[in-house]
mmCIF file of C-alpha atoms (C1' of nucleotides) in Angstrom:
data_model
loop_
_atom_site.group_PDB
_atom_site.id
_atom_site.type_symbol
_atom_site.label_atom_id
_atom_site.label_comp_id
_atom_site.label_asym_id
_atom_site.label_seq_id
_atom_site.Cartn_x
_atom_site.Cartn_y
_atom_site.Cartn_z
ATOM 1 C CA UNK A 1101 -0.002 -0.054 0.189
ATOM 2 C CA UNK A 1102 2.759 2.586 0.642
ATOM 3 C CA UNK A 1103 3.167 4.578 -2.246
ATOM 4 C CA UNK A 1104 6.604 6.026 -2.968
ATOM 5 C CA UNK A 1105 6.069 9.962 -1.887
ATOM 6 C CA UNK A 1106 6.746 11.966 -4.961
ATOM 7 C CA UNK A 1107 9.495 14.389 -4.705
ATOM 8 C CA UNK A 1108 8.114 17.393 -5.960
ATOM 9 C CA UNK A 1109 7.141 18.887 -2.728
ATOM 10 C CA UNK A 1110 5.485 22.568 -4.030
ATOM 11 C CA UNK A 1111 4.122 22.610 -7.257
ATOM 12 C CA UNK A 1112 0.735 21.838 -6.375
ATOM 13 C CA UNK A 1113 -2.299 23.927 -7.102
ATOM 14 C CA UNK A 1114 -5.423 22.403 -9.015
ATOM 15 C CA UNK A 1115 -4.693 19.544 -11.378
ATOM 16 C CA UNK A 1116 -4.322 17.051 -8.320
ATOM 17 C CA UNK A 1117 -6.650 14.109 -8.405
ATOM 18 C CA UNK A 1118 -7.878 15.347 -4.711
ATOM 19 C CA UNK A 1119 -6.274 12.447 -3.196
ATOM 20 C CA UNK A 1120 -3.357 13.983 -2.985
ATOM 21 C CA UNK A 1121 -4.200 17.242 -2.438
ATOM 22 C CA UNK A 1122 -3.190 19.094 0.769
ATOM 23 C CA UNK A 1123 -4.713 21.514 2.973
ATOM 24 C CA UNK A 1124 -3.648 24.152 5.443
ATOM 25 C CA UNK A 1125 -5.462 24.993 8.300
ATOM 26 C CA UNK A 1126 -6.967 28.322 7.090
ATOM 27 C CA UNK A 1127 -8.308 26.472 3.979
ATOM 28 C CA UNK A 1128 -9.941 23.660 5.871
ATOM 29 C CA UNK A 1129 -11.385 26.272 8.251
ATOM 30 C CA UNK A 1130 -12.570 28.714 5.354
ATOM 31 C CA UNK A 1131 -14.206 25.614 3.793
ATOM 32 C CA UNK A 1132 -16.192 24.373 6.941
ATOM 33 C CA UNK A 1133 -16.523 27.807 8.162
ATOM 34 C CA UNK A 1134 -14.670 27.051 11.672
ATOM 35 C CA UNK A 1135 -11.799 29.123 12.985
ATOM 36 C CA UNK A 1136 -8.473 27.530 13.365
ATOM 37 C CA UNK A 1137 -8.702 27.184 17.057
ATOM 38 C CA UNK A 1138 -11.725 24.283 16.485
ATOM 39 C CA UNK A 1139 -8.832 22.305 13.989
ATOM 40 C CA UNK A 1140 -6.620 22.516 16.506
ATOM 41 C CA UNK A 1141 -8.918 21.658 18.892
ATOM 42 C CA UNK A 1142 -9.984 18.225 17.294
ATOM 43 C CA UNK A 1143 -6.684 17.601 16.786
ATOM 44 C CA UNK A 1144 -5.989 17.911 20.503
ATOM 45 C CA UNK A 1145 -8.639 15.795 21.069
ATOM 46 C CA UNK A 1146 -7.470 12.973 18.868
ATOM 47 C CA UNK A 1147 -9.975 13.419 16.062
ATOM 48 C CA UNK A 1148 -7.482 14.674 13.301
ATOM 49 C CA UNK A 1149 -3.924 13.480 12.758
ATOM 50 C CA UNK A 1150 -2.156 16.233 10.356
ATOM 51 C CA UNK A 1151 1.483 15.367 9.225
ATOM 52 C CA UNK A 1152 3.720 18.577 9.345
ATOM 53 C CA UNK A 1153 5.977 20.372 7.201
ATOM 54 C CA UNK A 1154 8.191 22.176 9.586
ATOM 55 C CA UNK A 1155 6.157 23.047 12.082
ATOM 56 C CA UNK A 1156 3.462 23.780 9.679
ATOM 57 C CA UNK A 1157 0.131 21.561 9.917
ATOM 58 C CA UNK A 1158 -0.630 19.488 6.416
ATOM 59 C CA UNK A 1159 -3.976 18.368 5.654
ATOM 60 C CA UNK A 1160 -4.821 15.815 3.440
ATOM 61 C CA UNK A 1161 -8.036 14.126 2.489
ATOM 62 C CA UNK A 1162 -8.763 11.912 4.984
ATOM 63 C CA UNK A 1163 -8.309 14.760 7.267
ATOM 64 C CA UNK A 1164 -10.685 16.765 5.607
ATOM 65 C CA UNK A 1165 -13.438 13.943 5.658
ATOM 66 C CA UNK A 1166 -12.584 13.179 9.176
ATOM 67 C CA UNK A 1167 -13.423 17.239 9.805
ATOM 68 C CA UNK A 1168 -16.624 16.958 7.881
ATOM 69 C CA UNK A 1169 -17.657 13.759 9.595
ATOM 70 C CA UNK A 1170 -16.878 15.360 13.005
ATOM 71 C CA UNK A 1171 -19.026 18.556 12.010
ATOM 72 C CA UNK A 1172 -21.939 16.845 11.052
ATOM 73 C CA UNK A 1173 -21.507 14.563 13.895
ATOM 74 C CA UNK A 1174 -21.969 17.837 16.337
ATOM 75 C CA UNK A 1175 -24.866 19.050 14.566
ATOM 76 C CA UNK A 1176 -26.503 16.137 15.804
ATOM 77 C CA UNK A 1177 -25.572 16.684 18.908
ATOM 78 C CA UNK A 1178 -23.109 13.930 19.451
ATOM 79 C CA UNK A 1179 -20.059 15.101 21.730
ATOM 80 C CA UNK A 1180 -16.802 14.780 20.395
ATOM 81 C CA UNK A 1181 -15.840 11.947 22.752
ATOM 82 C CA UNK A 1182 -18.333 9.895 21.223
ATOM 83 C CA UNK A 1183 -17.641 10.762 17.638
ATOM 84 C CA UNK A 1184 -13.622 9.705 18.629
ATOM 85 C CA UNK A 1185 -14.948 6.422 19.657
ATOM 86 C CA UNK A 1186 -16.281 5.807 16.566
ATOM 87 C CA UNK A 1187 -13.345 7.041 14.321
ATOM 88 C CA UNK A 1188 -10.856 5.646 16.284
ATOM 89 C CA UNK A 1189 -12.160 2.345 16.112
ATOM 90 C CA UNK A 1190 -12.675 2.568 12.501
ATOM 91 C CA UNK A 1191 -9.495 3.264 12.127
ATOM 92 C CA UNK A 1192 -8.388 0.189 14.159
ATOM 93 C CA UNK A 1193 -10.565 -1.693 12.479
ATOM 94 C CA UNK A 1194 -8.249 -3.665 9.960
ATOM 95 C CA UNK A 1195 -6.304 -5.388 12.444
ATOM 96 C CA UNK A 1196 -8.805 -5.226 15.047
ATOM 97 C CA UNK A 1197 -9.192 -8.450 17.555
ATOM 98 C CA UNK A 1198 -13.041 -9.848 17.727
ATOM 99 C CA UNK A 1199 -13.637 -7.953 21.180
ATOM 100 C CA UNK A 1200 -12.892 -4.578 19.715
ATOM 101 C CA UNK A 1201 -15.153 -5.400 16.445
ATOM 102 C CA UNK A 1202 -17.934 -6.484 18.682
ATOM 103 C CA UNK A 1203 -17.847 -3.854 20.856
ATOM 104 C CA UNK A 1204 -17.884 -1.300 17.562
ATOM 105 C CA UNK A 1205 -20.929 -3.073 16.287
ATOM 106 C CA UNK A 1206 -22.733 -2.491 19.627
ATOM 107 C CA UNK A 1207 -21.324 1.478 19.714
ATOM 108 C CA UNK A 1208 -23.040 1.381 16.275
ATOM 109 C CA UNK A 1209 -26.226 0.015 16.861
ATOM 110 C CA UNK A 1210 -26.411 2.396 19.662
ATOM 111 C CA UNK A 1211 -25.938 5.562 17.504
ATOM 112 C CA UNK A 1212 -28.130 3.752 14.892
ATOM 113 C CA UNK A 1213 -30.808 3.940 17.661
ATOM 114 C CA UNK A 1214 -29.704 7.353 18.366
ATOM 115 C CA UNK A 1215 -30.600 8.637 15.228
ATOM 116 C CA UNK A 1216 -33.707 6.872 14.896
ATOM 117 C CA UNK A 1217 -34.851 8.216 17.855
ATOM 118 C CA UNK A 1218 -33.762 11.774 16.703
ATOM 119 C CA UNK A 1219 -36.076 11.084 13.547
ATOM 120 C CA UNK A 1220 -38.919 10.735 15.522
ATOM 121 C CA UNK A 1221 -38.330 13.851 17.479
ATOM 122 C CA UNK A 1222 -37.813 15.668 14.189
ATOM 123 C CA UNK A 1223 -41.051 14.554 13.202
ATOM 124 C CA UNK A 1224 -42.733 15.397 16.305
ATOM 125 C CA UNK A 1225 -41.060 18.652 16.489
ATOM 126 C CA UNK A 1226 -42.010 19.607 12.953
ATOM 127 C CA UNK A 1227 -45.865 18.859 13.606
ATOM 128 C CA UNK A 1228 -45.527 21.529 16.453
ATOM 129 C CA UNK A 1229 -43.746 24.044 14.479
ATOM 130 C CA UNK A 1230 -46.449 23.765 11.668
ATOM 131 C CA UNK A 1231 -48.993 23.983 14.359
ATOM 132 C CA UNK A 1232 -47.491 27.325 16.003
ATOM 133 C CA UNK A 1233 -47.027 28.653 12.498
ATOM 134 C CA UNK A 1234 -50.562 28.076 11.588
ATOM 135 C CA UNK A 1235 -51.923 29.816 14.534
ATOM 136 C CA UNK A 1236 -49.164 32.796 14.042
ATOM 137 C CA UNK A 1237 -50.551 33.324 10.636
ATOM 138 C CA UNK A 1238 -54.178 33.131 11.701
ATOM 139 C CA UNK A 1239 -53.383 35.418 14.134
ATOM 140 C CA UNK A 1240 -51.792 37.877 11.866
ATOM 141 C CA UNK A 1241 -54.028 37.673 9.141
ATOM 142 C CA UNK A 1242 -56.713 38.824 11.761
ATOM 143 C CA UNK A 1243 -54.892 41.682 12.954
ATOM 144 C CA UNK A 1244 -54.367 42.413 9.017
ATOM 145 C CA UNK A 1245 -58.562 43.066 9.242
ATOM 146 C CA UNK A 1246 -57.751 45.805 11.923
ATOM 147 C CA UNK A 1247 -54.997 47.449 10.348
ATOM 148 C CA UNK B 960 -62.572 30.891 28.828
ATOM 149 C CA UNK B 961 -61.846 30.967 32.938
ATOM 150 C CA UNK B 962 -63.285 28.233 34.490
ATOM 151 C CA UNK B 963 -64.210 28.418 38.341
ATOM 152 C CA UNK B 964 -61.260 26.590 40.279
ATOM 153 C CA UNK B 965 -62.640 23.329 41.874
ATOM 154 C CA UNK B 966 -62.608 23.820 45.264
ATOM 155 C CA UNK B 967 -61.347 20.475 46.544
ATOM 156 C CA UNK B 968 -57.801 21.088 47.048
ATOM 157 C CA UNK B 969 -56.266 17.604 47.864
ATOM 158 C CA UNK B 970 -58.158 14.370 46.834
ATOM 159 C CA UNK B 971 -56.635 13.829 43.611
ATOM 160 C CA UNK B 972 -55.242 10.766 42.569
ATOM 161 C CA UNK B 973 -56.165 9.017 39.241
ATOM 162 C CA UNK B 974 -60.041 9.724 38.079
ATOM 163 C CA UNK B 975 -58.884 13.230 37.196
ATOM 164 C CA UNK B 976 -58.991 14.452 33.427
ATOM 165 C CA UNK B 977 -55.778 14.863 33.240
ATOM 166 C CA UNK B 978 -56.386 18.693 32.677
ATOM 167 C CA UNK B 979 -56.295 19.105 36.054
ATOM 168 C CA UNK B 980 -53.689 16.696 37.643
ATOM 169 C CA UNK B 981 -51.055 18.013 38.781
ATOM 170 C CA UNK B 982 -47.360 16.883 39.808
ATOM 171 C CA UNK B 983 -44.667 17.285 42.519
ATOM 172 C CA UNK B 984 -41.038 17.790 41.073
ATOM 173 C CA UNK B 985 -40.080 14.472 42.038
ATOM 174 C CA UNK B 986 -42.703 12.758 39.723
ATOM 175 C CA UNK B 987 -41.922 14.770 37.066
ATOM 176 C CA UNK B 988 -37.978 13.878 37.370
ATOM 177 C CA UNK B 989 -39.124 10.024 37.443
ATOM 178 C CA UNK B 990 -41.023 10.500 34.539
ATOM 179 C CA UNK B 991 -38.807 11.938 32.444
ATOM 180 C CA UNK B 992 -35.440 10.447 33.912
ATOM 181 C CA UNK B 993 -34.121 14.085 34.798
ATOM 182 C CA UNK B 994 -33.227 14.593 38.087
ATOM 183 C CA UNK B 995 -35.358 17.513 40.099
ATOM 184 C CA UNK B 996 -31.958 19.747 39.789
ATOM 185 C CA UNK B 997 -32.454 19.877 35.781
ATOM 186 C CA UNK B 998 -36.538 20.824 36.360
ATOM 187 C CA UNK B 999 -35.713 23.725 39.078
ATOM 188 C CA UNK B 1000 -32.633 24.922 36.318
ATOM 189 C CA UNK B 1001 -35.319 24.985 33.644
ATOM 190 C CA UNK B 1002 -37.954 27.080 35.884
ATOM 191 C CA UNK B 1003 -34.948 29.186 36.643
ATOM 192 C CA UNK B 1004 -34.064 29.782 32.904
ATOM 193 C CA UNK B 1005 -37.652 30.821 32.210
ATOM 194 C CA UNK B 1006 -39.009 27.494 30.358
ATOM 195 C CA UNK B 1007 -41.252 26.318 33.224
ATOM 196 C CA UNK B 1008 -43.469 28.184 35.531
ATOM 197 C CA UNK B 1009 -45.087 26.321 38.398
ATOM 198 C CA UNK B 1010 -47.357 27.618 40.855
ATOM 199 C CA UNK B 1011 -46.628 26.871 44.614
ATOM 200 C CA UNK B 1012 -48.439 25.276 47.714
ATOM 201 C CA UNK B 1013 -46.765 26.825 50.451
ATOM 202 C CA UNK B 1014 -42.986 26.438 49.192
ATOM 203 C CA UNK B 1015 -43.597 23.294 47.047
ATOM 204 C CA UNK B 1016 -43.629 23.780 43.541
ATOM 205 C CA UNK B 1017 -47.035 22.015 42.059
ATOM 206 C CA UNK B 1018 -46.402 21.270 38.321
ATOM 207 C CA UNK B 1019 -49.631 21.064 35.423
ATOM 208 C CA UNK B 1020 -50.253 19.579 32.113
ATOM 209 C CA UNK B 1021 -49.067 22.517 30.613
ATOM 210 C CA UNK B 1022 -46.025 22.397 32.613
ATOM 211 C CA UNK B 1023 -45.515 18.524 32.064
ATOM 212 C CA UNK B 1024 -45.660 19.156 27.759
ATOM 213 C CA UNK B 1025 -43.206 21.851 28.326
ATOM 214 C CA UNK B 1026 -40.893 19.867 29.745
ATOM 215 C CA UNK B 1027 -41.537 17.222 27.373
ATOM 216 C CA UNK B 1028 -40.880 19.683 24.352
ATOM 217 C CA UNK B 1029 -37.951 20.861 26.242
ATOM 218 C CA UNK B 1030 -36.085 17.784 26.588
ATOM 219 C CA UNK B 1031 -37.126 16.807 22.867
ATOM 220 C CA UNK B 1032 -35.467 19.916 21.719
ATOM 221 C CA UNK B 1033 -32.413 19.139 23.797
ATOM 222 C CA UNK B 1034 -32.283 15.971 22.064
ATOM 223 C CA UNK B 1035 -31.991 17.728 18.761
ATOM 224 C CA UNK B 1036 -28.959 19.705 20.029
ATOM 225 C CA UNK B 1037 -31.125 22.789 20.845
ATOM 226 C CA UNK B 1038 -29.699 25.350 23.518
ATOM 227 C CA UNK B 1039 -32.196 26.416 26.175
ATOM 228 C CA UNK B 1040 -32.366 29.706 25.270
ATOM 229 C CA UNK B 1041 -33.375 28.515 21.643
ATOM 230 C CA UNK B 1042 -35.792 26.566 23.015
ATOM 231 C CA UNK B 1043 -37.055 29.647 25.139
ATOM 232 C CA UNK B 1044 -37.021 31.468 22.492
ATOM 233 C CA UNK B 1045 -39.776 29.731 20.916
ATOM 234 C CA UNK B 1046 -41.735 28.822 23.841
ATOM 235 C CA UNK B 1047 -42.235 32.256 25.001
ATOM 236 C CA UNK B 1048 -43.064 33.567 21.750
ATOM 237 C CA UNK B 1049 -45.825 30.850 21.739
ATOM 238 C CA UNK B 1050 -47.045 32.023 24.875
ATOM 239 C CA UNK B 1051 -47.130 35.715 24.060
ATOM 240 C CA UNK B 1052 -48.785 34.953 20.936
ATOM 241 C CA UNK B 1053 -52.431 35.547 21.732
ATOM 242 C CA UNK B 1054 -51.638 39.462 22.497
ATOM 243 C CA UNK B 1055 -48.969 39.317 19.912
ATOM 244 C CA UNK B 1056 -48.107 42.559 17.628
ATOM 245 C CA UNK B 1057 -47.617 41.804 14.713
ATOM 246 C CA UNK B 1058 -43.696 42.484 14.691
ATOM 247 C CA UNK B 1059 -43.658 39.732 17.274
ATOM 248 C CA UNK B 1060 -45.420 37.282 14.868
ATOM 249 C CA UNK B 1061 -43.529 37.485 12.066
ATOM 250 C CA UNK B 1062 -40.367 37.818 14.017
ATOM 251 C CA UNK B 1063 -41.757 34.051 15.294
ATOM 252 C CA UNK B 1064 -42.356 33.081 11.921
ATOM 253 C CA UNK B 1065 -38.986 33.888 11.084
ATOM 254 C CA UNK B 1066 -37.460 31.738 14.077
ATOM 255 C CA UNK B 1067 -39.843 29.160 13.162
ATOM 256 C CA UNK B 1068 -38.335 28.852 9.517
ATOM 257 C CA UNK B 1069 -34.965 29.187 10.862
ATOM 258 C CA UNK B 1070 -35.655 25.953 13.181
ATOM 259 C CA UNK B 1071 -37.343 23.979 10.307
ATOM 260 C CA UNK B 1072 -34.471 24.691 8.052
ATOM 261 C CA UNK B 1073 -32.145 23.248 10.686
ATOM 262 C CA UNK B 1074 -34.335 20.633 11.135
ATOM 263 C CA UNK B 1075 -33.972 19.975 7.709
ATOM 264 C CA UNK B 1076 -30.370 19.987 7.925
ATOM 265 C CA UNK B 1077 -30.340 17.524 10.762
ATOM 266 C CA UNK B 1078 -32.857 15.381 8.520
ATOM 267 C CA UNK B 1079 -29.743 15.191 5.807
ATOM 268 C CA UNK B 1080 -27.249 14.847 8.588
ATOM 269 C CA UNK B 1081 -29.121 11.908 9.682
ATOM 270 C CA UNK B 1082 -29.630 10.129 5.968
ATOM 271 C CA UNK B 1083 -25.737 10.480 5.622
ATOM 272 C CA UNK B 1084 -24.779 9.376 8.962
ATOM 273 C CA UNK B 1085 -26.678 6.017 8.301
ATOM 274 C CA UNK B 1086 -25.016 5.515 5.335
ATOM 275 C CA UNK B 1087 -21.799 5.913 6.930
ATOM 276 C CA UNK B 1088 -22.346 3.763 9.773
ATOM 277 C CA UNK B 1089 -24.122 1.208 7.633
ATOM 278 C CA UNK B 1090 -20.825 0.877 5.756
ATOM 279 C CA UNK B 1091 -18.845 1.022 8.752
ATOM 280 C CA UNK B 1092 -21.225 -1.805 10.268
ATOM 281 C CA UNK B 1093 -20.477 -3.884 7.163
ATOM 282 C CA UNK B 1094 -16.914 -3.736 7.108
ATOM 283 C CA UNK B 1095 -16.497 -4.860 10.507
ATOM 284 C CA UNK B 1096 -18.643 -7.730 10.004
ATOM 285 C CA UNK B 1097 -16.744 -8.859 7.418
ATOM 286 C CA UNK B 1098 -13.696 -8.592 9.179
ATOM 287 C CA UNK B 1099 -15.342 -10.441 11.827
ATOM 288 C CA UNK B 1100 -16.445 -13.439 9.208
ATOM 289 C CA UNK B 1101 -12.899 -13.649 8.612
ATOM 290 C CA UNK B 1102 -11.882 -13.941 11.601
ATOM 291 C CA UNK B 1103 -13.982 -16.571 12.406
ATOM 292 C CA UNK B 1104 -12.876 -18.729 9.755
ATOM 293 C CA UNK B 1105 -9.618 -18.083 11.439
ATOM 294 C CA UNK B 1106 -10.566 -19.021 15.161
ATOM 295 C "C1'" DC C 1438 -40.782 12.923 69.639
ATOM 296 C "C1'" DA C 1439 -37.622 11.058 66.809
ATOM 297 C "C1'" DA C 1440 -36.949 9.458 62.467
ATOM 298 C "C1'" DG C 1441 -37.473 9.275 57.486
ATOM 299 C "C1'" DC C 1442 -38.861 11.128 53.436
ATOM 300 C "C1'" DA C 1443 -39.943 14.680 49.927
ATOM 301 C "C1'" DC C 1444 -39.029 18.923 49.414
ATOM 302 C "C1'" DT C 1445 -36.658 23.878 49.883
ATOM 303 C "C1'" DT C 1446 -32.864 27.537 48.961
ATOM 304 C "C1'" DT C 1447 -28.067 28.801 48.537
ATOM 305 C "C1'" DA C 1448 -23.714 28.500 46.440
ATOM 306 C "C1'" DC C 1449 -19.424 26.659 45.336
ATOM 307 C "C1'" DG C 1450 -17.818 22.847 41.750
ATOM 308 C "C1'" DT C 1451 -17.327 20.742 37.310
ATOM 309 C "C1'" DT C 1452 -17.367 19.470 32.249
ATOM 310 C "C1'" DA C 1453 -17.220 20.210 27.353
ATOM 311 C "C1'" DA C 1454 -15.753 22.913 23.492
ATOM 312 C "C1'" DC C 1455 -14.159 26.374 21.959
ATOM 313 C "C1'" DG C 1456 -12.494 32.028 22.338
ATOM 314 C "C1'" DT C 1457 -8.940 35.169 23.265
ATOM 315 C "C1'" DA C 1458 -4.452 37.195 24.258
ATOM 316 C "C1'" DA C 1459 0.517 37.307 24.160
ATOM 317 C "C1'" DA C 1460 4.914 36.255 22.029
ATOM 318 C "C1'" DC C 1461 6.649 33.750 18.466
ATOM 319 C "C1'" DC C 1462 8.398 31.743 13.692
ATOM 320 C "C1'" DT C 1463 8.969 32.142 8.396
ATOM 321 C "C1'" DC C 1464 7.787 33.481 4.219
ATOM 322 C "C1'" DG C 1465 7.082 36.848 0.123
ATOM 323 C "C1'" DT C 1466 7.516 41.622 -1.442
ATOM 324 C "C1'" DC C 1467 7.921 46.221 -1.416
ATOM 325 C "C1'" DG D 1216 14.996 45.229 6.356
ATOM 326 C "C1'" DA D 1217 10.228 46.193 7.484
ATOM 327 C "C1'" DC D 1218 6.231 44.284 7.583
ATOM 328 C "C1'" DG D 1219 2.084 41.575 6.435
ATOM 329 C "C1'" DA D 1220 -0.342 37.526 5.726
ATOM 330 C "C1'" DG D 1221 -0.339 33.250 7.825
ATOM 331 C "C1'" DG D 1222 0.914 29.773 10.803
ATOM 332 C "C1'" DT D 1223 2.972 28.213 15.529
ATOM 333 C "C1'" DT D 1224 2.576 27.737 21.224
ATOM 334 C "C1'" DT D 1225 1.237 28.614 25.753
ATOM 335 C "C1'" DA D 1226 -2.078 29.433 28.583
ATOM 336 C "C1'" DC D 1227 -6.293 31.706 30.765
ATOM 337 C "C1'" DG D 1228 -11.056 33.114 30.151
ATOM 338 C "C1'" DT D 1229 -16.108 31.733 29.357
ATOM 339 C "C1'" DT D 1230 -20.538 29.993 28.441
ATOM 340 C "C1'" DA D 1231 -23.835 26.433 29.179
ATOM 341 C "C1'" DA D 1232 -25.883 23.145 31.775
ATOM 342 C "C1'" DC D 1233 -26.259 20.989 34.855
ATOM 343 C "C1'" DG D 1234 -24.326 18.279 39.832
ATOM 344 C "C1'" DT D 1235 -23.233 18.035 44.620
ATOM 345 C "C1'" DA D 1236 -23.028 19.485 49.598
ATOM 346 C "C1'" DA D 1237 -25.042 22.114 53.132
ATOM 347 C "C1'" DA D 1238 -28.681 23.430 56.154
ATOM 348 C "C1'" DG D 1239 -33.365 24.283 56.846
ATOM 349 C "C1'" DT D 1240 -38.751 23.105 56.387
ATOM 350 C "C1'" DG D 1241 -42.862 20.384 56.725
ATOM 351 C "C1'" DC D 1242 -45.486 16.273 57.176
ATOM 352 C "C1'" DT D 1243 -46.666 11.343 58.774
ATOM 353 C "C1'" DT D 1244 -45.499 7.389 60.991
ATOM 354 C "C1'" DG D 1245 -43.635 4.157 64.377
#
DNA sequence: CAAGCACTTTACGTTAACGTAAACCTCGTC
DNA sequence: GACGAGGTTTACGTTAACGTAAAGTGCTTG
């Protein structure tokens, strides 16, 4: 699997097949509308593992994807610890022992259950919002006659 | 709309039409699997407004529903501030002026958009979970041949 | 009446997830 | 060679959402 690293260190801009593209912290931050601080924090929490070029962080596709997944998880209300749990086990999978793998399956089932409940919650909350919306429009309409 | 309050202050147990039932803080806490502290905190944050009987808090149906909605909102990752915003405006609706109502509609649209994005997030995350699950089972199967 | 619940208030503690500030490199460029 | 744009580390600050502990109230039950 180890591919000989290309010796051209610089000269990348646009024509790269995306698998080899790299990103600076600022780039990623703009892409996902977060601050660099957030990205560094996620690294510190073990969610990202960029390489270095001198002292600067270099992010690969893998890191970008991880960041995306992390932010998605956050939007769904997962804690960074929960997210890390899955992500790290995913990485440890190839050489994972059976116990670890079964544990992973458990966690996944758990997350899935969580998602299902969220779906139901969304359904219910939608209905309530629609309801409130209706009423508000009603009142507005009647107010309109007055104005 | 004002119904004369029934004079029997005690003697309630089971036969009440649920609209008149009241709850203690402990009851509610058990019902929703939260601590009394949480419920008091929500009151302090303006999400609940129980009446008092002496110094004890008395919760009505309305409070129970609010608590339910609040917890649902929390499961979806909303902050208490966001939840309060909607809940309070909902209460202020009947005599709401047009500006307030339009603001409410804005907020609702916002929440709705949020929910839609969450739906998409859930869809994607489900797929990824399914994927990881698949792989894990694969590895487990091959490991099974070995064991 | 002592004991035990269930409740109360007050107040300080804790955790997660960053924000913010200061002080320092390291380029390209004017 | 000063400087501005990006990057770095270190470290303290902040906010939300409660937890936890202490000390008191009020009822009812042995």
